[in-house]
Coordinates of C-alpha atoms and ligand atoms in Angstrom, one line a residue:
M365 CA 22.1 3.5 21.0
T366 CA 21.2 0.3 19.2
K367 CA 20.3 0.8 15.5
L368 CA 16.7 -0.2 14.8
S369 CA 15.2 -1.3 11.4
P370 CA 12.4 0.9 10.0
L371 CA 9.8 -1.8 10.8
Q372 CA 11.1 -2.1 14.4
I373 CA 10.7 1.6 14.9
E374 CA 7.1 1.5 13.6
R375 CA 6.1 -1.6 15.5
L376 CA 7.3 -0.2 18.8
K377 CA 4.6 2.4 18.4
Y378 CA 1.8 -0.1 17.9
Q379 CA -0.8 -0.1 20.7
P380 CA -2.1 -3.7 21.1
K381 CA -5.8 -4.0 21.5
L382 CA -7.5 -5.4 24.7
P383 CA -10.9 -7.0 25.2
S384 CA -13.4 -4.3 26.4
S385 CA -13.7 -6.0 29.8
L386 CA -10.0 -5.2 30.5
Q387 CA -9.9 -1.7 29.0
N388 CA -10.7 0.1 32.3
G389 CA -7.8 -1.6 34.1
V390 CA -7.6 -4.5 36.5
N391 CA -8.9 -2.5 39.6
S392 CA -12.4 -2.2 38.0
L393 CA -13.2 -5.8 37.4
E394 CA -15.8 -8.1 38.7
L395 CA -14.9 -11.8 38.8
I396 CA -17.7 -14.1 37.6
E397 CA -17.4 -17.7 38.6
G398 CA -18.7 -20.5 36.3
A399 CA -19.4 -24.1 37.5
A400 CA -16.9 -26.3 39.3
T401 CA -14.7 -28.2 36.9
Q402 CA -13.1 -31.7 36.7
S403 CA -10.2 -33.0 34.7
V404 CA -10.8 -34.3 31.2
R405 CA -10.0 -37.9 32.3
D406 CA -8.7 -39.8 35.3
Q407 CA -10.7 -37.6 37.8
E408 CA -9.9 -39.7 40.8
Q409 CA -6.1 -39.7 40.4
I410 CA -5.9 -36.1 39.3
S411 CA -8.1 -34.9 42.2
E412 CA -5.9 -36.8 44.7
L413 CA -2.7 -35.4 43.2
F414 CA -4.0 -31.9 43.2
A415 CA -6.0 -32.0 46.5
N416 CA -5.7 -28.2 47.0
T417 CA -6.2 -26.9 43.5
Y418 CA -8.6 -29.4 41.9
G419 CA -12.2 -28.7 40.9
K420 CA -12.1 -24.9 40.9
P421 CA -14.6 -23.0 38.7
T422 CA -13.8 -21.4 35.3
V423 CA -13.9 -17.6 35.7
T424 CA -14.5 -14.6 33.4
F425 CA -14.2 -10.9 34.0
K426 CA -16.7 -8.1 33.7
S427 CA -15.8 -4.4 33.8
T428 CA -17.5 -2.4 36.6
S429 CA -17.7 1.3 37.4
E430 CA -16.3 0.8 40.9
S431 CA -12.6 0.9 41.4
S432 CA -10.8 -0.8 44.2
V433 CA -7.2 -0.2 45.4
S434 CA -5.0 -3.1 44.9
E435 CA -2.4 -4.2 47.5
V436 CA 1.3 -4.0 46.5
R437 CA 2.5 -7.1 44.7
N438 CA 5.8 -8.4 43.4
V439 CA 5.4 -10.8 40.5
G440 CA 7.9 -13.1 38.7
V441 CA 7.6 -14.2 35.1
I442 CA 9.3 -17.1 33.2
L443 CA 9.5 -17.9 29.5
S444 CA 9.6 -21.6 29.0
G445 CA 10.4 -23.9 26.0
G446 CA 10.6 -23.0 22.4
Q447 CA 10.2 -19.4 21.2
A448 CA 6.8 -18.3 19.9
P449 CA 6.1 -14.8 18.4
G450 CA 4.4 -12.6 20.9
G451 CA 6.1 -13.6 24.2
H452 CA 7.4 -10.1 24.7
N453 CA 3.9 -8.8 24.5
V454 CA 2.7 -11.2 27.2
I455 CA 5.3 -9.6 29.5
A456 CA 4.4 -6.1 28.3
G457 CA 0.7 -6.7 29.0
L458 CA 1.5 -8.2 32.4
Y459 CA 3.8 -5.2 33.3
D460 CA 1.2 -2.6 32.2
A461 CA -1.6 -4.2 34.1
L462 CA 0.6 -4.6 37.2
K463 CA 1.8 -1.0 37.1
S464 CA -1.6 0.4 36.4
A465 CA -3.0 -1.5 39.4
N466 CA -0.4 0.0 41.7
P467 CA 2.8 1.8 40.6
A468 CA 4.6 0.4 43.5
N469 CA 4.2 -3.2 42.1
K470 CA 7.3 -4.8 40.7
L471 CA 7.8 -7.3 37.9
Y472 CA 10.8 -9.6 37.9
G473 CA 11.9 -11.7 34.9
F474 CA 13.7 -14.9 35.6
L475 CA 16.6 -15.4 33.2
G476 CA 17.1 -18.4 30.8
G477 CA 13.8 -20.1 31.4
P478 CA 12.6 -22.1 34.5
S479 CA 16.3 -22.6 35.7
G480 CA 16.3 -18.8 36.4
I481 CA 13.9 -19.2 39.3
I482 CA 15.8 -22.1 40.8
D483 CA 19.2 -20.4 40.5
G484 CA 17.9 -17.0 41.5
K485 CA 18.9 -15.2 38.2
Y486 CA 16.6 -12.4 37.4
V487 CA 16.1 -8.8 36.2
E488 CA 13.6 -6.2 37.4
F489 CA 11.6 -4.7 34.6
T490 CA 11.4 -0.9 34.1
D491 CA 9.5 1.2 31.5
E492 CA 12.7 1.8 29.5
F493 CA 13.7 -1.8 29.4
I494 CA 10.3 -3.1 28.4
N495 CA 9.5 -0.4 25.9
D496 CA 12.3 -1.6 23.6
Y497 CA 10.7 -5.0 23.2
R498 CA 7.0 -4.1 22.6
N499 CA 5.5 -5.9 19.6
T500 CA 8.9 -7.6 18.8
G501 CA 9.4 -11.3 18.2
G502 CA 11.7 -13.6 20.2
F503 CA 12.2 -14.4 23.8
D504 CA 15.5 -12.5 24.1
I505 CA 14.1 -10.0 26.7
I506 CA 14.9 -12.6 29.4
G507 CA 15.7 -15.8 27.4
S508 CA 14.0 -19.2 27.6
G509 CA 15.0 -22.7 28.5
R510 CA 13.7 -26.3 28.7
T511 CA 14.5 -27.1 32.4
K512 CA 11.5 -28.9 33.9
L513 CA 10.2 -27.6 37.2
E514 CA 9.0 -30.7 39.0
T515 CA 11.0 -31.9 41.9
E516 CA 10.6 -31.1 45.6
D517 CA 14.1 -29.6 45.7
Q518 CA 13.3 -27.3 42.7
F519 CA 10.1 -26.2 44.3
N520 CA 12.0 -25.4 47.6
E521 CA 14.7 -23.4 45.7
S522 CA 12.0 -21.5 43.8
Y523 CA 10.2 -20.7 47.1
N524 CA 13.4 -19.4 48.7
V525 CA 14.1 -17.1 45.7
C526 CA 10.5 -15.8 45.7
K527 CA 10.7 -15.2 49.5
K528 CA 13.9 -13.2 49.0
L529 CA 12.3 -11.0 46.4
G530 CA 9.0 -10.7 48.1
I531 CA 7.3 -12.3 45.1
S532 CA 3.7 -13.4 45.7
A533 CA 2.9 -14.7 42.2
I534 CA 4.6 -16.4 39.3
V535 CA 3.5 -16.3 35.6
I536 CA 4.8 -19.2 33.5
I537 CA 4.5 -18.7 29.8
G538 CA 4.8 -22.2 28.2
G539 CA 3.3 -25.1 26.3
D540 CA 1.5 -28.2 27.7
D541 CA 4.5 -29.5 29.6
S542 CA 5.4 -26.1 31.1
N543 CA 1.8 -25.6 32.2
T544 CA 1.7 -29.1 33.7
N545 CA 4.7 -28.0 35.7
A546 CA 2.9 -24.7 36.6
A547 CA 0.0 -26.8 38.0
L548 CA 2.4 -28.8 40.1
L549 CA 4.1 -25.7 41.4
A550 CA 0.7 -24.1 42.2
E551 CA -0.3 -27.1 44.1
W552 CA 3.0 -27.3 46.1
F553 CA 2.8 -23.6 47.0
V554 CA -0.8 -24.0 48.3
K555 CA 0.0 -27.2 50.2
N556 CA 2.9 -25.6 51.9
N557 CA 1.0 -22.4 52.8
T558 CA 3.4 -20.2 51.0
G559 CA 0.8 -17.7 49.8
I560 CA 2.4 -17.7 46.3
Q561 CA 0.1 -17.9 43.3
V562 CA 0.9 -19.4 39.9
I563 CA -0.7 -18.5 36.6
G564 CA 0.1 -20.1 33.2
C565 CA -0.1 -18.6 29.7
P566 CA -0.7 -20.8 26.6
K567 CA 2.3 -20.6 24.3
T568 CA 3.6 -22.7 21.4
I569 CA 3.8 -22.3 17.7
D570 CA 2.8 -26.0 17.5
G571 CA -0.9 -25.2 18.1
D572 CA -1.3 -28.4 20.2
L573 CA -2.2 -26.6 23.4
K574 CA -5.8 -26.2 22.6
N575 CA -9.0 -27.8 23.9
E576 CA -12.6 -26.8 24.6
Q577 CA -11.4 -24.0 26.8
I578 CA -8.3 -22.7 24.9
E579 CA -9.0 -21.8 21.3
I580 CA -5.3 -21.5 20.3
S581 CA -1.9 -21.0 21.8
F582 CA -0.1 -17.8 20.9
G583 CA 2.6 -17.9 18.2
F584 CA 0.7 -20.3 15.9
D585 CA -0.8 -17.4 14.0
T586 CA 2.5 -15.7 13.1
A587 CA 4.5 -18.8 12.6
T588 CA 2.1 -20.4 10.2
K589 CA 1.8 -17.1 8.3
T590 CA 5.6 -16.9 8.0
Y591 CA 5.8 -20.5 6.7
A592 CA 2.9 -19.9 4.3
E593 CA 4.8 -16.9 2.9
L594 CA 7.9 -19.0 2.3
I595 CA 5.9 -21.9 0.8
G596 CA 4.1 -19.4 -1.5
N597 CA 7.4 -18.0 -2.6
I598 CA 8.7 -21.5 -3.4
Q599 CA 5.6 -22.3 -5.3
R600 CA 6.1 -19.3 -7.5
D601 CA 9.7 -20.4 -8.1
A602 CA 8.7 -23.9 -8.9
N603 CA 5.9 -22.7 -11.2
S604 CA 8.4 -20.4 -13.0
A605 CA 11.4 -22.8 -13.4
K606 CA 9.2 -25.9 -13.7
K607 CA 12.1 -28.2 -13.0
Y608 CA 12.1 -29.0 -9.2
W609 CA 10.0 -30.9 -6.8
H610 CA 10.3 -29.1 -3.4
F611 CA 10.0 -31.3 -0.3
I612 CA 9.3 -28.9 2.6
K613 CA 9.3 -30.1 6.2
I614 CA 7.4 -27.8 8.6
M615 CA 8.0 -27.5 12.3
G616 CA 5.3 -28.4 14.8
R617 CA 6.6 -31.4 16.8
S618 CA 4.2 -34.3 16.9
A619 CA 1.0 -32.7 15.9
S620 CA 0.5 -31.6 12.2
H621 CA -1.5 -28.4 12.9
V622 CA 1.2 -26.1 11.6
A623 CA 1.8 -28.1 8.4
L624 CA -2.0 -28.3 7.8
E625 CA -2.6 -24.6 8.4
A626 CA 0.4 -23.6 6.1
A627 CA -1.0 -26.0 3.5
L628 CA -4.5 -24.5 3.7
Q629 CA -3.0 -21.0 3.2
T630 CA -1.0 -22.1 0.1
Q631 CA -2.6 -25.1 -1.5
P632 CA 0.5 -27.2 -2.4
N633 CA 0.3 -30.4 -4.5
I634 CA 0.9 -32.9 -1.7
T635 CA 0.3 -32.5 2.1
L636 CA 1.1 -35.3 4.5
I637 CA -0.7 -35.3 7.8
S638 CA 0.9 -37.5 10.5
E639 CA -2.3 -38.2 12.3
E640 CA -3.8 -39.6 9.0
V641 CA -0.7 -41.7 8.4
E642 CA -1.1 -43.3 11.8
A643 CA -4.9 -43.8 11.5
K644 CA -4.5 -45.4 8.1
Q645 CA -1.5 -47.4 9.3
M646 CA 0.5 -46.2 6.3
S647 CA 4.0 -47.7 6.1
L648 CA 7.0 -45.7 4.9
D649 CA 6.7 -47.6 1.6
S650 CA 3.0 -46.8 1.1
I651 CA 3.8 -43.1 1.7
V652 CA 6.5 -43.2 -0.9
N653 CA 4.2 -45.0 -3.3
Y654 CA 1.4 -42.4 -2.7
M655 CA 3.8 -39.5 -3.4
A656 CA 5.5 -41.2 -6.4
D657 CA 2.1 -41.8 -7.9
I658 CA 1.2 -38.1 -7.8
I659 CA 4.7 -37.2 -9.2
A660 CA 4.2 -39.7 -12.0
R661 CA 0.7 -38.4 -12.8
R662 CA 1.9 -34.8 -12.9
A663 CA 4.8 -35.9 -15.1
N664 CA 2.3 -37.5 -17.6
A665 CA 0.6 -34.1 -17.7
G666 CA 4.0 -32.5 -18.6
K667 CA 4.6 -31.1 -15.1
N668 CA 7.9 -32.3 -13.7
F669 CA 7.6 -30.0 -10.7
G670 CA 5.6 -29.6 -7.5
I671 CA 5.4 -28.9 -3.8
A672 CA 5.1 -31.5 -1.0
V673 CA 4.5 -30.3 2.6
I674 CA 5.7 -32.7 5.3
P675 CA 4.9 -32.3 9.0
E676 CA 8.0 -32.4 11.3
G677 CA 6.8 -35.3 13.5
L678 CA 5.8 -37.6 10.6
I679 CA 8.4 -40.2 11.3
E680 CA 7.0 -41.0 14.7
F681 CA 3.6 -41.7 13.3
I682 CA 4.6 -44.3 10.6
P683 CA 3.8 -47.6 12.4
E684 CA 7.1 -49.5 11.8
M685 CA 9.1 -46.3 12.7
K686 CA 7.0 -45.6 15.8
S687 CA 7.7 -49.1 17.1
M688 CA 11.4 -48.8 16.2
I689 CA 11.8 -45.3 17.8
S690 CA 10.1 -46.4 21.0
N691 CA 12.4 -49.4 21.3
L692 CA 15.4 -47.1 20.4
N693 CA 14.4 -44.5 23.1
D694 CA 14.7 -47.2 25.8
I695 CA 18.0 -48.4 24.3
M696 CA 19.4 -44.9 24.1
A697 CA 18.7 -44.4 27.8
E698 CA 20.7 -47.6 28.6
L699 CA 23.5 -46.7 26.2
E700 CA 24.1 -43.3 27.9
T701 CA 26.3 -45.2 30.4
D702 CA 27.4 -48.1 28.2
S703 CA 31.2 -48.0 27.9
S704 CA 31.4 -49.9 24.5
F705 CA 28.9 -47.5 23.0
L706 CA 30.6 -44.4 24.4
A707 CA 34.0 -45.7 23.3
A708 CA 32.9 -46.4 19.7
T709 CA 34.6 -44.0 17.4
S710 CA 32.8 -44.6 14.1
M711 CA 29.1 -44.2 13.4
S712 CA 29.0 -47.7 11.8
A713 CA 30.3 -49.2 15.1
K714 CA 27.5 -47.3 17.0
F715 CA 24.9 -48.5 14.4
E716 CA 26.1 -52.1 15.0
I717 CA 25.7 -51.9 18.8
V718 CA 22.2 -50.4 18.4
E719 CA 21.1 -53.0 15.9
K720 CA 22.2 -55.8 18.1
R721 CA 20.1 -54.5 21.0
L722 CA 16.9 -53.6 19.0
D723 CA 14.2 -56.3 18.7
D724 CA 14.4 -58.2 15.4
N725 CA 11.7 -56.3 13.5
N726 CA 12.9 -52.9 14.7
A727 CA 16.5 -53.8 13.9
S728 CA 15.6 -54.5 10.3
V729 CA 13.7 -51.2 10.0
Y730 CA 16.6 -49.3 11.5
S731 CA 19.2 -51.0 9.3
S732 CA 17.2 -50.3 6.1
L733 CA 17.6 -46.5 6.7
P734 CA 20.3 -44.4 5.1
A735 CA 23.3 -43.7 7.4
S736 CA 22.5 -40.0 7.8
I737 CA 19.0 -40.8 9.2
K738 CA 20.4 -43.6 11.4
A739 CA 22.9 -41.1 12.9
Q740 CA 20.2 -38.4 13.4
L741 CA 18.1 -41.0 15.3
L742 CA 20.9 -41.5 17.7
A743 CA 21.2 -37.7 18.5
D744 CA 20.5 -36.5 22.1
R745 CA 17.0 -37.0 23.4
D746 CA 14.8 -34.1 24.6
P747 CA 14.2 -33.6 28.3
H748 CA 11.3 -36.1 28.1
G749 CA 13.6 -38.8 26.6
N750 CA 12.1 -38.5 23.1
V751 CA 13.8 -38.2 19.7
Q752 CA 14.2 -34.5 18.6
V753 CA 12.1 -34.7 15.5
S754 CA 13.4 -31.3 14.3
K755 CA 16.8 -33.0 13.8
I756 CA 15.5 -35.9 11.5
E757 CA 15.7 -35.0 7.9
T758 CA 12.4 -36.8 6.8
E759 CA 12.2 -34.5 3.8
K760 CA 15.5 -35.9 2.5
L761 CA 14.6 -39.5 3.4
L762 CA 11.4 -39.2 1.4
S763 CA 12.9 -37.5 -1.6
E764 CA 15.7 -40.1 -1.8
M765 CA 13.3 -43.0 -1.5
I766 CA 11.0 -41.5 -4.1
A767 CA 13.9 -41.1 -6.5
T768 CA 14.6 -44.8 -6.2
R769 CA 10.9 -45.7 -6.5
L770 CA 10.6 -43.5 -9.7
D771 CA 13.7 -45.3 -11.2
E772 CA 11.9 -48.6 -10.6
M773 CA 8.7 -47.3 -12.2
K774 CA 10.7 -46.1 -15.2
Q775 CA 12.1 -49.5 -15.7
Q776 CA 8.6 -50.9 -15.5
G777 CA 7.4 -48.4 -18.1
K778 CA 5.2 -46.6 -15.6
Y779 CA 7.0 -43.3 -15.5
S780 CA 8.8 -41.3 -18.1
G781 CA 9.4 -37.9 -16.4
K782 CA 12.4 -36.1 -14.9
F783 CA 12.7 -35.9 -11.1
S784 CA 15.0 -33.4 -9.4
A785 CA 14.3 -32.6 -5.8
Q786 CA 15.1 -29.7 -3.4
S787 CA 14.5 -30.1 0.3
H788 CA 13.8 -27.4 2.9
F789 CA 13.0 -27.3 6.6
F790 CA 11.0 -24.3 7.9
G791 CA 11.0 -24.0 11.6
Y792 CA 13.3 -21.5 13.2
E793 CA 12.4 -19.0 10.5
G794 CA 8.9 -18.6 12.0
R795 CA 9.4 -18.8 15.7
C796 CA 10.7 -15.3 16.3
A797 CA 9.0 -13.3 13.5
F798 CA 7.5 -9.9 14.5
P799 CA 4.1 -11.0 15.9
S800 CA 1.2 -10.5 13.6
N801 CA -1.4 -8.0 14.8
F802 CA -3.5 -11.0 16.0
D803 CA -0.6 -12.4 18.1
A804 CA 0.5 -8.9 19.3
D805 CA -3.1 -8.2 20.6
Y806 CA -3.7 -11.8 21.9
C807 CA -0.4 -11.9 23.8
Y808 CA -0.8 -8.5 25.3
S809 CA -4.3 -9.5 26.4
L810 CA -3.1 -12.8 27.8
G811 CA -0.4 -11.0 29.9
Y812 CA -2.8 -8.2 31.0
N813 CA -5.4 -10.8 32.0
A814 CA -2.8 -12.9 33.9
F815 CA -2.4 -10.0 36.2
A816 CA -6.2 -9.7 36.6
L817 CA -6.2 -13.3 37.7
I818 CA -3.4 -12.7 40.2
N819 CA -5.1 -9.5 41.5
N820 CA -8.2 -11.6 42.2
G821 CA -6.3 -14.1 44.3
L822 CA -6.4 -17.0 41.9
T823 CA -3.8 -19.7 41.5
G824 CA -3.4 -22.8 39.4
Y825 CA -5.2 -21.1 36.5
L826 CA -4.3 -20.6 32.8
S827 CA -4.9 -17.1 31.4
S828 CA -7.7 -17.5 28.9
V829 CA -8.9 -15.1 26.2
R830 CA -11.7 -16.5 24.0
N831 CA -14.0 -15.6 21.1
L832 CA -10.9 -14.9 19.1
T833 CA -12.4 -14.7 15.6
A834 CA -14.4 -11.6 16.7
P835 CA -12.8 -8.1 17.0
A836 CA -10.5 -7.9 20.0
S837 CA -12.9 -5.6 21.9
E838 CA -15.4 -8.6 22.0
W839 CA -12.8 -11.1 23.2
V840 CA -13.8 -12.8 26.5
A841 CA -11.1 -12.7 29.2
G842 CA -11.0 -15.1 32.2
G843 CA -9.2 -18.2 33.6
I844 CA -9.3 -21.9 33.3
P845 CA -8.2 -24.2 36.2
L846 CA -5.0 -26.0 34.9
T847 CA -6.2 -29.3 36.4
M848 CA -9.3 -29.2 34.1
M849 CA -7.1 -30.0 31.1
M850 CA -5.2 -32.9 32.7
N851 CA -5.2 -36.6 32.4
M852 CA -2.7 -39.4 33.3
E853 CA -0.1 -40.4 30.7
K854 CA 3.0 -42.6 30.7
R855 CA 6.2 -40.6 30.9
H856 CA 9.6 -42.2 31.4
G857 CA 7.8 -45.5 32.1
E858 CA 5.6 -43.9 34.9
M859 CA 2.0 -42.7 34.9
K860 CA 2.1 -38.9 35.4
P861 CA -0.5 -36.1 35.4
V862 CA -0.1 -34.0 32.2
I863 CA -2.1 -31.5 30.1
Q864 CA -3.5 -33.4 27.1
K865 CA -1.8 -32.6 23.8
A866 CA -4.2 -31.8 20.9
L867 CA -3.5 -33.7 17.7
V868 CA -5.2 -32.9 14.3
K869 CA -8.8 -34.2 14.5
L870 CA -9.4 -36.3 11.3
N871 CA -13.2 -35.8 11.7
G872 CA -12.8 -32.0 12.2
P873 CA -13.5 -29.2 9.7
V874 CA -9.9 -28.2 9.2
F875 CA -8.7 -31.6 8.0
K876 CA -11.9 -32.0 5.9
Q877 CA -11.0 -28.8 4.0
L878 CA -7.7 -30.4 3.0
Q879 CA -9.3 -33.8 2.2
D880 CA -12.0 -32.2 0.0
N881 CA -9.4 -30.4 -2.1
R882 CA -6.4 -32.7 -2.1
E883 CA -6.9 -34.3 -5.5
D884 CA -7.6 -31.0 -7.2
W885 CA -4.5 -29.4 -5.6
A886 CA -2.4 -32.4 -6.6
M887 CA -3.0 -32.2 -10.3
N888 CA -4.0 -28.6 -11.0
D889 CA -1.8 -25.8 -9.7
R890 CA -4.1 -24.0 -7.3
Y891 CA -1.2 -22.3 -5.5
L892 CA -2.0 -19.4 -3.2
F893 CA 0.7 -16.7 -2.6
P894 CA -0.1 -15.2 0.9
G895 CA 3.0 -12.9 0.8
A896 CA 4.6 -11.4 3.9
I897 CA 2.6 -10.6 7.1
Q898 CA 1.0 -7.2 6.8
Y899 CA 1.2 -5.0 9.9
F900 CA -0.3 -1.8 8.4
G901 CA -3.2 -1.4 6.1
P902 CA -6.8 -2.6 5.7
S903 CA -8.0 -4.8 8.5
S904 CA -9.2 -7.4 6.0
V905 CA -5.5 -8.1 5.3
C906 CA -3.9 -7.2 8.6
D907 CA -6.2 -8.7 11.2
I908 CA -7.1 -11.9 9.3
T909 CA -6.6 -14.9 11.5
T910 CA -5.7 -18.5 10.6
V911 CA -8.0 -20.8 8.6
T912 CA -7.8 -23.3 11.4
L913 CA -9.2 -20.9 14.0
R914 CA -11.9 -19.7 11.6
L915 CA -13.1 -23.2 10.7
E916 CA -12.9 -24.5 14.3
R917 CA -14.7 -21.5 15.7
S918 CA -17.5 -21.6 13.1
K919 CA -18.1 -25.2 13.8
E920 CA -18.2 -24.5 17.6
L921 CA -20.5 -21.5 17.1
A922 CA -22.8 -23.5 14.8
S923 CA -23.2 -26.2 17.5
V924 CA -24.2 -23.6 20.2
Ligands
FBP1121 P1 7.5 -25.8 22.4 O1 6.6 -27.0 22.6 O2 8.4 -25.7 23.5 O3 6.7 -24.6 22.1 O4 8.4 -26.1 21.1 C1 8.2 -25.7 19.9 C2 9.2 -26.2 18.9 O5 9.5 -25.2 18.0 C3 8.8 -27.5 18.2 O6 8.0 -27.2 17.0 C4 10.1 -28.1 17.8 O7 10.0 -29.5 17.5 C5 11.0 -27.8 18.9 O8 10.4 -26.6 19.5 C6 12.4 -27.6 18.6 O9 13.1 -27.5 19.7 P2 14.5 -26.7 19.9 O10 14.1 -25.3 20.0 O11 15.0 -27.2 21.2 O12 15.3 -27.0 18.7

């Protein structure tokens, strides 16, 4: 038998909480329909593209005293994209709901992400199998992947596999892109009279799958708490040794929600927010000057140490970098088959080819970068043709440029401190942590609720659990039509229907909290030390949710 850690043993016993509407099981539910919906933008195009699934109402569930018998159903589940704490609990909630509705129901897990349903690679879940994964982090129960489900051939293959296994519903656990694909698959299944339903679940640590209907994606709570613990520990170290500036890049892809939340939990000296950089059109030089100024002012006050938090996607929001990267993305697509580029053996030869092809301004931005960053910018693109920002060492780029800037300032008599930098990247450390109680409960409820949507014959819906700052028993379970969250955006040069990504709102209460305190946190050491996630103990410590969710919800509630 596998050896388990003491925490693993204890967490396996945790019983996740459900909203009270779901506590009597899925056979005792009344479906309440809201008003018909429309997409956030581009209604005409989206309604044409989703002729069979567009315009459905939002729904919520109410528990009833009557109990119906549910027909036998086989369901398939897919984990899609990057790991997020709580994925195993979505599957556990789905499994428990399905078995409680009818013990003859079966749940199949497709292996390795969306490719599993195309290639027909799957496992059938049993009690023993699932029990080992309850309340654990990771996606290793069936694995994940980034294959995009979007072509006619892929839909046909998926249909054949479902038919073979007698599957009448698929649950796709993913972010904005995976749920866009879930909407396309749902539409295709209806159009082709397959009788197969598709339900999505909102997953991503990035926190960018949220809107008026979805308060937060799962995983954000645990991941930000994990990064906040690490930042807090480094703050203590910095404040003890008083000799290093720590440059900490935080995962989260384009949006800065994760960096912002981690900063609000720890109160570092500097926090960059990509959305602000773009709005203020800050060049790389002006960011360096802004940071160097704070470092110099702290040095004048005798503090040659500090903490700077940098969002992962920053580089794409700096105007001159954005233009260069977009030009570079097109060039990299051409160079994939270019014999001289492929034959080039040295990095400098590759740089030369790239610089010759870039537009003049972009070429000079590219050539001004250190070789390490130039090389990282040439690494493989993600499935959407974009730079993989997790691979660009922005934290090192900034600390190197700041060191040069401070030397210049020293020569001009504007700086007399000592600068020694350490750089860190926190990303993978947080994606598979044991889910916090919040994520354990939220994920279990999302999975349980996904089966309630299936049992009520719905398709093309996202499992939705709302009112998340209240105790779990008061959470509101229901479903949101996926098409409601869509608009048309350019992808690979073509206009496509996609679920809108949520960036940090610069006029929102979360960013305001940072803005109001920034100067104070820069000069005075207001460090907070959140410590490790607490799974047992007083609920004021264990069940506390993120600052982001609290501030956004209190604004929402105040406006009702
Ligand atoms: P998802 O959008 O798939 O949830 O990705 C989350 C994420 O962790 C991003 O924050 C990060 O940029 C990316 O995945 C890293 O990708 P990979 O796991 O392929 O290295």
